[in-house]
Amino acid sequence: MAHRLYNFDFRPDDIVVMTYPKCGTTWMQEIIWGMTHLDELEEADRLPITYRTFFIDSDALYLLKDQMKDRYLMDRFHTLCPDGRPEQGVIMQSCSAQPPQPTKPRIIKTHFPLSLYRPDLLDKCKVVYVCRNPKDACVSYHHHCRLVNTYKFEGSFEAFAKAFMAGDVFYGKFWDHVAHAWQRRRHPNLRLVFYEDLQLDGLKQLEHLGSFLGLQLSQEQLQRVAEHASFSRMKGRDAQVPITLSSSTNGAVGGFFRKGITGDWRNVASAELDTVMEEWIREHAGSLGISFKYAL
Ligand code: A3P
């Protein structure tokens, strides 16, 4: 799968949403989908974002037997790839077979960092990289690993935070991931967006994003997209058409759209853990020259 992914045939009009997990991937997918599907926003009430976009690492992340339980994914696969072989990657083949549509580019989600793709990825298509302060990303990731049956994490928050800092979690080290994008942030095909800035100044961020993607969107259209992708609207839709297939086994409450805020770390981390995290952040962020907002 690594080889297939590395050599995946990206198209010039593809939009890749790349993130370390829990940094605002789904929000950005919904924003970009909204910007490119203004004439059919209500489709989101029927179909979760998972099925309107392509989560291209799924084939490497999930066991085929679990993918095969997802009727919609498999229907999409069989429709798009009548002769496809599931063991060669359900999502990758579906994505490859998606017919080009002039104003509706493929939106491809990945949690793999730039380093796991061919070095010319940025010369082929546009990549939107979303990052979020690591404290809140860690809180959100802990919740996610308790919520989703694939992970079944049952340890304490402190144990999770230590694993997170050590990179002993799915998708590995936070800073390595961010560093690959941060180092290439001036590439014309890469747009780096901070989760906290989306919260602070959503419309301005959407305006920049629209220009980056080459879309001519009016203020009224941007406003519609912002509303379409607001936390409350997304959480509301999730209650009707959930994006997660598996549900909690160990008491994680709040669902996929948990709180959607900045600064929740201080509600869950002890003072000792905060000191350790601060040290870890200083060590890595300083050398990169990146800084995050931890409260708004
Ligand atoms: P919390 O767990 O802190 O609430 P990802 O999509 O990368 O997995 O990130 C999930 C995080 O983004 C969750 O954070 C989720 O609630 C938050 N999120 C999703 N949609 C959002 C939105 N429209 N506005 C703000 N936060 C959102």
mmCIF file of C-alpha atoms and ligand atoms in Angstrom:
data_model
loop_
_atom_site.group_PDB
_atom_site.id
_atom_site.type_symbol
_atom_site.label_atom_id
_atom_site.label_comp_id
_atom_site.label_asym_id
_atom_site.label_seq_id
_atom_site.Cartn_x
_atom_site.Cartn_y
_atom_site.Cartn_z
ATOM 1 C CA MET A 1 0.000 0.000 0.000
ATOM 2 C CA ALA A 2 2.903 2.328 0.787
ATOM 3 C CA HIS A 3 4.238 1.793 -2.715
ATOM 4 C CA ARG A 4 0.829 2.369 -4.304
ATOM 5 C CA LEU A 5 0.292 5.491 -2.285
ATOM 6 C CA TYR A 6 3.745 6.834 -3.059
ATOM 7 C CA ASN A 7 3.087 6.373 -6.741
ATOM 8 C CA PHE A 8 -0.542 7.489 -6.668
ATOM 9 C CA ASP A 9 -1.468 9.370 -9.823
ATOM 10 C CA PHE A 10 -2.564 12.804 -8.594
ATOM 11 C CA ARG A 11 -4.325 15.067 -11.086
ATOM 12 C CA PRO A 12 -3.590 18.777 -11.526
ATOM 13 C CA ASP A 13 -7.021 19.767 -10.183
ATOM 14 C CA ASP A 14 -6.914 17.486 -7.109
ATOM 15 C CA ILE A 15 -7.133 19.147 -3.725
ATOM 16 C CA VAL A 16 -5.326 17.236 -1.010
ATOM 17 C CA VAL A 17 -6.239 17.903 2.615
ATOM 18 C CA MET A 18 -3.229 16.814 4.653
ATOM 19 C CA THR A 19 -3.102 16.823 8.432
ATOM 20 C CA TYR A 20 -1.779 15.101 11.502
ATOM 21 C CA PRO A 21 -4.903 13.430 12.994
ATOM 22 C CA LYS A 22 -7.312 15.585 14.998
ATOM 23 C CA CYS A 23 -6.068 18.892 13.655
ATOM 24 C CA GLY A 24 -9.189 19.909 11.731
ATOM 25 C CA THR A 25 -9.178 17.540 8.755
ATOM 26 C CA THR A 26 -12.927 16.987 8.602
ATOM 27 C CA TRP A 27 -13.649 20.690 9.011
ATOM 28 C CA MET A 28 -11.329 21.533 6.120
ATOM 29 C CA GLN A 29 -12.766 18.747 3.951
ATOM 30 C CA GLU A 30 -16.250 20.142 4.544
ATOM 31 C CA ILE A 31 -15.108 23.701 3.786
ATOM 32 C CA ILE A 32 -13.451 22.720 0.525
ATOM 33 C CA TRP A 33 -16.295 20.445 -0.483
ATOM 34 C CA GLY A 34 -18.698 23.315 0.259
ATOM 35 C CA MET A 35 -16.662 25.750 -1.840
ATOM 36 C CA THR A 36 -16.691 23.398 -4.795
ATOM 37 C CA HIS A 37 -20.282 22.138 -4.446
ATOM 38 C CA LEU A 38 -22.257 25.291 -3.724
ATOM 39 C CA ASP A 39 -25.032 24.099 -6.011
ATOM 40 C CA GLU A 40 -25.645 20.928 -3.988
ATOM 41 C CA LEU A 41 -24.857 21.681 -0.361
ATOM 42 C CA GLU A 42 -27.909 19.715 0.768
ATOM 43 C CA GLU A 43 -26.161 16.536 -0.409
ATOM 44 C CA ALA A 44 -24.265 16.758 2.890
ATOM 45 C CA ASP A 45 -27.509 15.954 4.738
ATOM 46 C CA ARG A 46 -27.650 12.628 2.946
ATOM 47 C CA LEU A 47 -24.044 11.553 2.701
ATOM 48 C CA PRO A 48 -21.260 11.958 5.286
ATOM 49 C CA ILE A 49 -18.086 13.717 4.145
ATOM 50 C CA THR A 50 -16.251 10.366 4.197
ATOM 51 C CA TYR A 51 -18.184 9.348 1.117
ATOM 52 C CA ARG A 52 -18.028 12.684 -0.684
ATOM 53 C CA THR A 53 -14.235 12.678 -0.560
ATOM 54 C CA PHE A 54 -11.484 10.052 -0.596
ATOM 55 C CA PHE A 55 -9.603 9.133 2.587
ATOM 56 C CA ILE A 56 -6.730 7.701 0.665
ATOM 57 C CA ASP A 57 -4.787 6.146 3.546
ATOM 58 C CA SER A 58 -7.761 3.974 4.539
ATOM 59 C CA ASP A 59 -6.467 1.075 2.500
ATOM 60 C CA ALA A 60 -3.316 1.023 4.602
ATOM 61 C CA LEU A 61 -5.045 1.846 7.874
ATOM 62 C CA TYR A 62 -7.987 -0.533 7.960
ATOM 63 C CA LEU A 63 -8.204 -4.249 7.433
ATOM 64 C CA LEU A 64 -9.937 -5.183 4.217
ATOM 65 C CA LYS A 65 -12.471 -7.276 6.134
ATOM 66 C CA ASP A 66 -13.514 -4.123 8.011
ATOM 67 C CA GLN A 67 -13.657 -2.001 4.874
ATOM 68 C CA MET A 68 -15.877 -4.649 3.324
ATOM 69 C CA LYS A 69 -18.453 -4.132 6.069
ATOM 70 C CA ASP A 70 -18.961 -0.560 4.868
ATOM 71 C CA ARG A 71 -21.726 -0.913 2.334
ATOM 72 C CA TYR A 72 -21.435 2.553 0.906
ATOM 73 C CA LEU A 73 -17.662 2.374 0.413
ATOM 74 C CA MET A 74 -18.027 -0.983 -1.293
ATOM 75 C CA ASP A 75 -20.932 0.200 -3.476
ATOM 76 C CA ARG A 76 -18.883 3.190 -4.577
ATOM 77 C CA PHE A 77 -15.955 0.870 -5.279
ATOM 78 C CA HIS A 78 -18.017 -1.599 -7.332
ATOM 79 C CA THR A 79 -19.698 1.199 -9.286
ATOM 80 C CA LEU A 80 -16.472 2.997 -10.098
ATOM 81 C CA CYS A 81 -14.300 -0.089 -10.532
ATOM 82 C CA PRO A 82 -16.376 -2.994 -11.882
ATOM 83 C CA ASP A 83 -13.201 -5.026 -12.456
ATOM 84 C CA GLY A 84 -11.348 -3.751 -9.382
ATOM 85 C CA ARG A 85 -9.715 -6.070 -6.857
ATOM 86 C CA PRO A 86 -10.458 -4.924 -3.286
ATOM 87 C CA GLU A 87 -7.159 -6.264 -1.955
ATOM 88 C CA GLN A 88 -5.367 -3.745 -4.175
ATOM 89 C CA GLY A 89 -6.904 -0.825 -2.279
ATOM 90 C CA VAL A 90 -10.612 -0.007 -2.176
ATOM 91 C CA ILE A 91 -10.225 3.745 -1.780
ATOM 92 C CA MET A 92 -7.184 4.226 -3.987
ATOM 93 C CA GLN A 93 -8.839 2.416 -6.875
ATOM 94 C CA SER A 94 -12.158 4.254 -6.370
ATOM 95 C CA CYS A 95 -10.345 7.548 -6.328
ATOM 96 C CA SER A 96 -8.360 6.691 -9.467
ATOM 97 C CA ALA A 97 -11.540 5.712 -11.268
ATOM 98 C CA GLN A 98 -13.513 8.835 -10.320
ATOM 99 C CA PRO A 99 -14.320 10.516 -13.658
ATOM 100 C CA PRO A 100 -12.873 14.039 -13.932
ATOM 101 C CA GLN A 101 -15.472 16.775 -13.432
ATOM 102 C CA PRO A 102 -14.432 20.252 -14.560
ATOM 103 C CA THR A 103 -15.602 22.263 -11.535
ATOM 104 C CA LYS A 104 -15.672 19.468 -8.978
ATOM 105 C CA PRO A 105 -12.147 18.334 -8.235
ATOM 106 C CA ARG A 106 -11.372 15.237 -6.238
ATOM 107 C CA ILE A 107 -10.903 16.084 -2.571
ATOM 108 C CA ILE A 108 -8.374 13.696 -1.106
ATOM 109 C CA LYS A 109 -7.804 13.376 2.620
ATOM 110 C CA THR A 110 -4.572 12.043 4.006
ATOM 111 C CA HIS A 111 -2.904 11.869 7.393
ATOM 112 C CA PHE A 112 0.350 10.756 5.849
ATOM 113 C CA PRO A 113 3.000 13.483 5.783
ATOM 114 C CA LEU A 114 4.515 14.950 2.638
ATOM 115 C CA SER A 115 7.546 12.694 3.064
ATOM 116 C CA LEU A 116 5.490 9.587 2.285
ATOM 117 C CA TYR A 117 4.502 10.913 -1.137
ATOM 118 C CA ARG A 118 6.610 11.478 -4.203
ATOM 119 C CA PRO A 119 8.661 14.656 -3.822
ATOM 120 C CA ASP A 120 6.841 16.212 -6.793
ATOM 121 C CA LEU A 121 3.386 15.980 -5.152
ATOM 122 C CA LEU A 122 3.312 19.745 -4.681
ATOM 123 C CA ASP A 123 4.171 20.302 -8.322
ATOM 124 C CA LYS A 124 1.242 18.149 -9.362
ATOM 125 C CA CYS A 125 -1.661 19.527 -7.340
ATOM 126 C CA LYS A 126 -2.709 21.767 -4.457
ATOM 127 C CA VAL A 127 -2.268 20.680 -0.878
ATOM 128 C CA VAL A 128 -4.006 22.305 2.080
ATOM 129 C CA TYR A 129 -2.191 21.451 5.298
ATOM 130 C CA VAL A 130 -4.093 22.077 8.538
ATOM 131 C CA CYS A 131 -2.229 22.174 11.826
ATOM 132 C CA ARG A 132 -3.450 22.643 15.370
ATOM 133 C CA ASN A 133 -1.712 23.288 18.645
ATOM 134 C CA PRO A 134 -0.392 19.951 19.924
ATOM 135 C CA LYS A 135 -2.023 20.244 23.349
ATOM 136 C CA ASP A 136 -5.549 20.323 21.933
ATOM 137 C CA ALA A 137 -4.646 17.856 19.197
ATOM 138 C CA CYS A 138 -3.539 15.475 21.950
ATOM 139 C CA VAL A 139 -6.782 15.880 23.921
ATOM 140 C CA SER A 140 -8.805 15.318 20.783
ATOM 141 C CA TYR A 141 -6.704 12.324 19.730
ATOM 142 C CA HIS A 142 -7.116 10.714 23.145
ATOM 143 C CA HIS A 143 -10.876 11.059 22.827
ATOM 144 C CA HIS A 144 -10.765 9.662 19.294
ATOM 145 C CA CYS A 145 -8.735 6.616 20.329
ATOM 146 C CA ARG A 146 -11.281 5.863 23.036
ATOM 147 C CA LEU A 147 -14.213 6.500 20.733
ATOM 148 C CA VAL A 148 -13.260 4.460 17.720
ATOM 149 C CA ASN A 149 -13.197 0.705 18.001
ATOM 150 C CA THR A 150 -10.215 0.379 15.678
ATOM 151 C CA TYR A 151 -8.042 1.849 18.420
ATOM 152 C CA LYS A 152 -9.766 0.763 21.637
ATOM 153 C CA PHE A 153 -7.482 2.818 23.849
ATOM 154 C CA GLU A 154 -8.285 2.207 27.497
ATOM 155 C CA GLY A 155 -5.404 3.885 29.322
ATOM 156 C CA SER A 156 -5.372 7.169 31.193
ATOM 157 C CA PHE A 157 -5.097 10.574 29.565
ATOM 158 C CA GLU A 158 -1.616 10.951 31.003
ATOM 159 C CA ALA A 159 -0.496 7.640 29.485
ATOM 160 C CA PHE A 160 -1.902 8.715 26.138
ATOM 161 C CA ALA A 161 -0.217 12.119 26.285
ATOM 162 C CA LYS A 162 3.143 10.452 26.951
ATOM 163 C CA ALA A 163 2.651 8.093 24.015
ATOM 164 C CA PHE A 164 1.637 11.073 21.878
ATOM 165 C CA MET A 165 4.813 12.976 22.768
ATOM 166 C CA ALA A 166 6.915 9.887 22.097
ATOM 167 C CA GLY A 167 5.226 9.406 18.725
ATOM 168 C CA ASP A 168 3.902 5.992 19.793
ATOM 169 C CA VAL A 169 0.482 6.556 18.258
ATOM 170 C CA PHE A 170 -0.983 6.006 14.809
ATOM 171 C CA TYR A 171 0.786 8.315 12.333
ATOM 172 C CA GLY A 172 3.782 8.735 14.598
ATOM 173 C CA LYS A 173 5.532 11.899 15.614
ATOM 174 C CA PHE A 174 3.574 15.144 15.574
ATOM 175 C CA TRP A 175 6.592 17.376 14.952
ATOM 176 C CA ASP A 176 7.998 15.339 12.079
ATOM 177 C CA HIS A 177 4.634 15.583 10.372
ATOM 178 C CA VAL A 178 4.332 19.334 10.848
ATOM 179 C CA ALA A 179 7.986 19.933 9.959
ATOM 180 C CA HIS A 180 7.653 18.452 6.469
ATOM 181 C CA ALA A 181 4.855 20.871 5.631
ATOM 182 C CA TRP A 182 6.295 23.835 7.505
ATOM 183 C CA GLN A 183 9.571 23.579 5.611
ATOM 184 C CA ARG A 184 7.716 23.798 2.302
ATOM 185 C CA ARG A 185 5.138 26.387 3.376
ATOM 186 C CA ARG A 186 6.275 28.889 0.752
ATOM 187 C CA HIS A 187 5.615 26.517 -2.112
ATOM 188 C CA PRO A 188 2.875 28.091 -4.252
ATOM 189 C CA ASN A 189 0.831 24.876 -4.200
ATOM 190 C CA LEU A 190 0.872 24.485 -0.424
ATOM 191 C CA ARG A 191 -1.482 26.393 1.859
ATOM 192 C CA LEU A 192 -0.830 26.001 5.555
ATOM 193 C CA VAL A 193 -3.827 26.810 7.738
ATOM 194 C CA PHE A 194 -3.993 26.862 11.525
ATOM 195 C CA TYR A 195 -7.112 25.399 13.170
ATOM 196 C CA GLU A 196 -7.056 28.258 15.680
ATOM 197 C CA ASP A 197 -7.035 30.872 12.885
ATOM 198 C CA LEU A 198 -10.043 29.221 11.290
ATOM 199 C CA GLN A 199 -11.845 29.715 14.585
ATOM 200 C CA LEU A 200 -10.596 33.225 15.122
ATOM 201 C CA ASP A 201 -11.052 34.632 11.699
ATOM 202 C CA GLY A 202 -13.024 32.119 9.654
ATOM 203 C CA LEU A 203 -14.221 34.296 6.804
ATOM 204 C CA LYS A 204 -10.819 35.814 6.118
ATOM 205 C CA GLN A 205 -9.260 32.359 6.135
ATOM 206 C CA LEU A 206 -11.924 31.130 3.730
ATOM 207 C CA GLU A 207 -11.269 34.076 1.451
ATOM 208 C CA HIS A 208 -7.535 33.236 1.303
ATOM 209 C CA LEU A 209 -8.337 29.609 0.772
ATOM 210 C CA GLY A 210 -10.740 30.411 -2.076
ATOM 211 C CA SER A 211 -8.071 32.460 -3.850
ATOM 212 C CA PHE A 212 -5.464 29.771 -3.268
ATOM 213 C CA LEU A 213 -7.800 27.230 -4.874
ATOM 214 C CA GLY A 214 -8.478 29.558 -7.775
ATOM 215 C CA LEU A 215 -12.184 29.896 -6.958
ATOM 216 C CA GLN A 216 -14.066 33.124 -7.486
ATOM 217 C CA LEU A 217 -16.375 33.229 -4.488
ATOM 218 C CA SER A 218 -18.463 36.170 -3.349
ATOM 219 C CA GLN A 219 -18.728 37.179 0.316
ATOM 220 C CA GLU A 220 -22.227 35.749 0.340
ATOM 221 C CA GLN A 221 -20.964 32.406 -0.966
ATOM 222 C CA LEU A 222 -18.121 32.348 1.556
ATOM 223 C CA GLN A 223 -20.636 33.026 4.285
ATOM 224 C CA ARG A 224 -22.751 30.100 3.102
ATOM 225 C CA VAL A 225 -19.725 27.820 3.163
ATOM 226 C CA ALA A 226 -18.779 28.998 6.660
ATOM 227 C CA GLU A 227 -22.275 28.208 7.891
ATOM 228 C CA HIS A 228 -22.362 24.895 6.065
ATOM 229 C CA ALA A 229 -19.111 23.900 7.791
ATOM 230 C CA SER A 230 -19.853 25.368 11.216
ATOM 231 C CA PHE A 231 -19.326 23.101 14.206
ATOM 232 C CA SER A 232 -23.013 23.039 15.105
ATOM 233 C CA ARG A 233 -24.127 22.219 11.562
ATOM 234 C CA MET A 234 -21.525 19.480 11.201
ATOM 235 C CA LYS A 235 -22.339 17.972 14.585
ATOM 236 C CA GLY A 236 -26.047 18.153 13.777
ATOM 237 C CA ARG A 237 -25.580 16.331 10.474
ATOM 238 C CA ASP A 238 -23.416 13.718 12.185
ATOM 239 C CA ALA A 239 -26.349 12.830 14.412
ATOM 240 C CA GLN A 240 -28.369 11.996 11.261
ATOM 241 C CA VAL A 241 -25.651 10.487 9.048
ATOM 242 C CA PRO A 242 -22.658 9.581 11.230
ATOM 243 C CA ILE A 243 -19.160 9.731 9.809
ATOM 244 C CA THR A 244 -17.702 7.148 12.169
ATOM 245 C CA LEU A 245 -18.580 3.570 11.573
ATOM 246 C CA SER A 246 -17.705 2.157 14.937
ATOM 247 C CA SER A 247 -18.868 3.480 18.237
ATOM 248 C CA SER A 248 -17.375 3.744 21.665
ATOM 249 C CA THR A 249 -16.816 0.716 23.816
ATOM 250 C CA ASN A 250 -15.316 2.443 26.792
ATOM 251 C CA GLY A 251 -17.309 5.449 27.762
ATOM 252 C CA ALA A 252 -15.922 8.168 25.479
ATOM 253 C CA VAL A 253 -18.747 10.680 25.321
ATOM 254 C CA GLY A 254 -19.226 13.472 22.841
ATOM 255 C CA GLY A 255 -19.014 11.678 19.491
ATOM 256 C CA PHE A 256 -16.666 12.585 16.667
ATOM 257 C CA PHE A 257 -17.566 16.284 16.911
ATOM 258 C CA ARG A 258 -16.593 16.521 20.538
ATOM 259 C CA LYS A 259 -16.180 20.186 21.553
ATOM 260 C CA GLY A 260 -14.477 21.972 18.665
ATOM 261 C CA ILE A 261 -12.761 24.509 20.891
ATOM 262 C CA THR A 262 -9.274 25.794 21.577
ATOM 263 C CA GLY A 263 -7.761 25.438 25.037
ATOM 264 C CA ASP A 264 -9.476 22.291 26.295
ATOM 265 C CA TRP A 265 -6.067 20.940 27.365
ATOM 266 C CA ARG A 266 -6.176 23.030 30.489
ATOM 267 C CA ASN A 267 -9.379 21.256 31.534
ATOM 268 C CA VAL A 268 -7.818 17.815 31.352
ATOM 269 C CA ALA A 269 -4.049 18.012 31.916
ATOM 270 C CA SER A 270 -2.451 18.155 35.346
ATOM 271 C CA ALA A 271 0.116 20.867 36.137
ATOM 272 C CA GLU A 272 2.904 18.240 36.030
ATOM 273 C CA LEU A 273 1.841 16.983 32.623
ATOM 274 C CA ASP A 274 1.602 20.538 31.364
ATOM 275 C CA THR A 275 5.209 21.177 32.417
ATOM 276 C CA VAL A 276 6.378 18.107 30.495
ATOM 277 C CA MET A 277 4.361 19.115 27.427
ATOM 278 C CA GLU A 278 5.664 22.692 27.578
ATOM 279 C CA GLU A 279 9.227 21.411 27.604
ATOM 280 C CA TRP A 280 8.507 19.101 24.658
ATOM 281 C CA ILE A 281 6.947 21.980 22.719
ATOM 282 C CA ARG A 282 9.848 24.328 23.461
ATOM 283 C CA GLU A 283 12.335 21.756 22.281
ATOM 284 C CA HIS A 284 10.610 21.186 18.931
ATOM 285 C CA ALA A 285 8.721 24.348 18.055
ATOM 286 C CA GLY A 286 11.727 26.523 18.760
ATOM 287 C CA SER A 287 13.964 24.780 16.276
ATOM 288 C CA LEU A 288 11.259 24.903 13.617
ATOM 289 C CA GLY A 289 10.324 28.496 14.287
ATOM 290 C CA ILE A 290 6.606 27.702 14.419
ATOM 291 C CA SER A 291 4.261 28.998 17.094
ATOM 292 C CA PHE A 292 0.740 28.000 17.972
ATOM 293 C CA LYS A 293 -2.139 29.654 19.768
ATOM 294 C CA TYR A 294 -3.215 27.780 22.892
ATOM 295 C CA ALA A 295 -6.129 30.027 23.834
ATOM 296 C CA LEU A 296 -8.284 32.416 21.822
HETATM 297 P P1 A3P B 1 -12.245 18.132 19.402
HETATM 298 O O1 A3P B 1 -12.064 16.683 19.716
HETATM 299 O O2 A3P B 1 -11.271 18.997 20.141
HETATM 300 O O3 A3P B 1 -13.649 18.595 19.571
HETATM 301 P P2 A3P B 1 -10.086 15.769 12.601
HETATM 302 O O4 A3P B 1 -11.188 16.072 11.665
HETATM 303 O O5 A3P B 1 -8.736 16.119 12.086
HETATM 304 O O6 A3P B 1 -10.180 14.367 13.111
HETATM 305 O O7 A3P B 1 -10.266 16.732 13.846
HETATM 306 C C1 A3P B 1 -11.334 16.568 14.728
HETATM 307 C C2 A3P B 1 -11.401 17.764 15.642
HETATM 308 O O8 A3P B 1 -11.873 18.895 14.907
HETATM 309 C C3 A3P B 1 -12.373 17.544 16.797
HETATM 310 O O9 A3P B 1 -11.874 18.347 17.868
HETATM 311 C C4 A3P B 1 -13.644 18.124 16.194
HETATM 312 O O10 A3P B 1 -14.635 18.445 17.136
HETATM 313 C C5 A3P B 1 -13.075 19.364 15.522
HETATM 314 N N1 A3P B 1 -13.965 19.915 14.495
HETATM 315 C C6 A3P B 1 -14.606 19.258 13.521
HETATM 316 N N2 A3P B 1 -15.382 20.095 12.815
HETATM 317 C C7 A3P B 1 -15.217 21.316 13.358
HETATM 318 C C8 A3P B 1 -15.763 22.604 13.071
HETATM 319 N N3 A3P B 1 -16.627 22.783 12.105
HETATM 320 N N4 A3P B 1 -15.369 23.650 13.856
HETATM 321 C C9 A3P B 1 -14.492 23.466 14.860
HETATM 322 N N5 A3P B 1 -13.938 22.265 15.171
HETATM 323 C C10 A3P B 1 -14.300 21.210 14.438
#
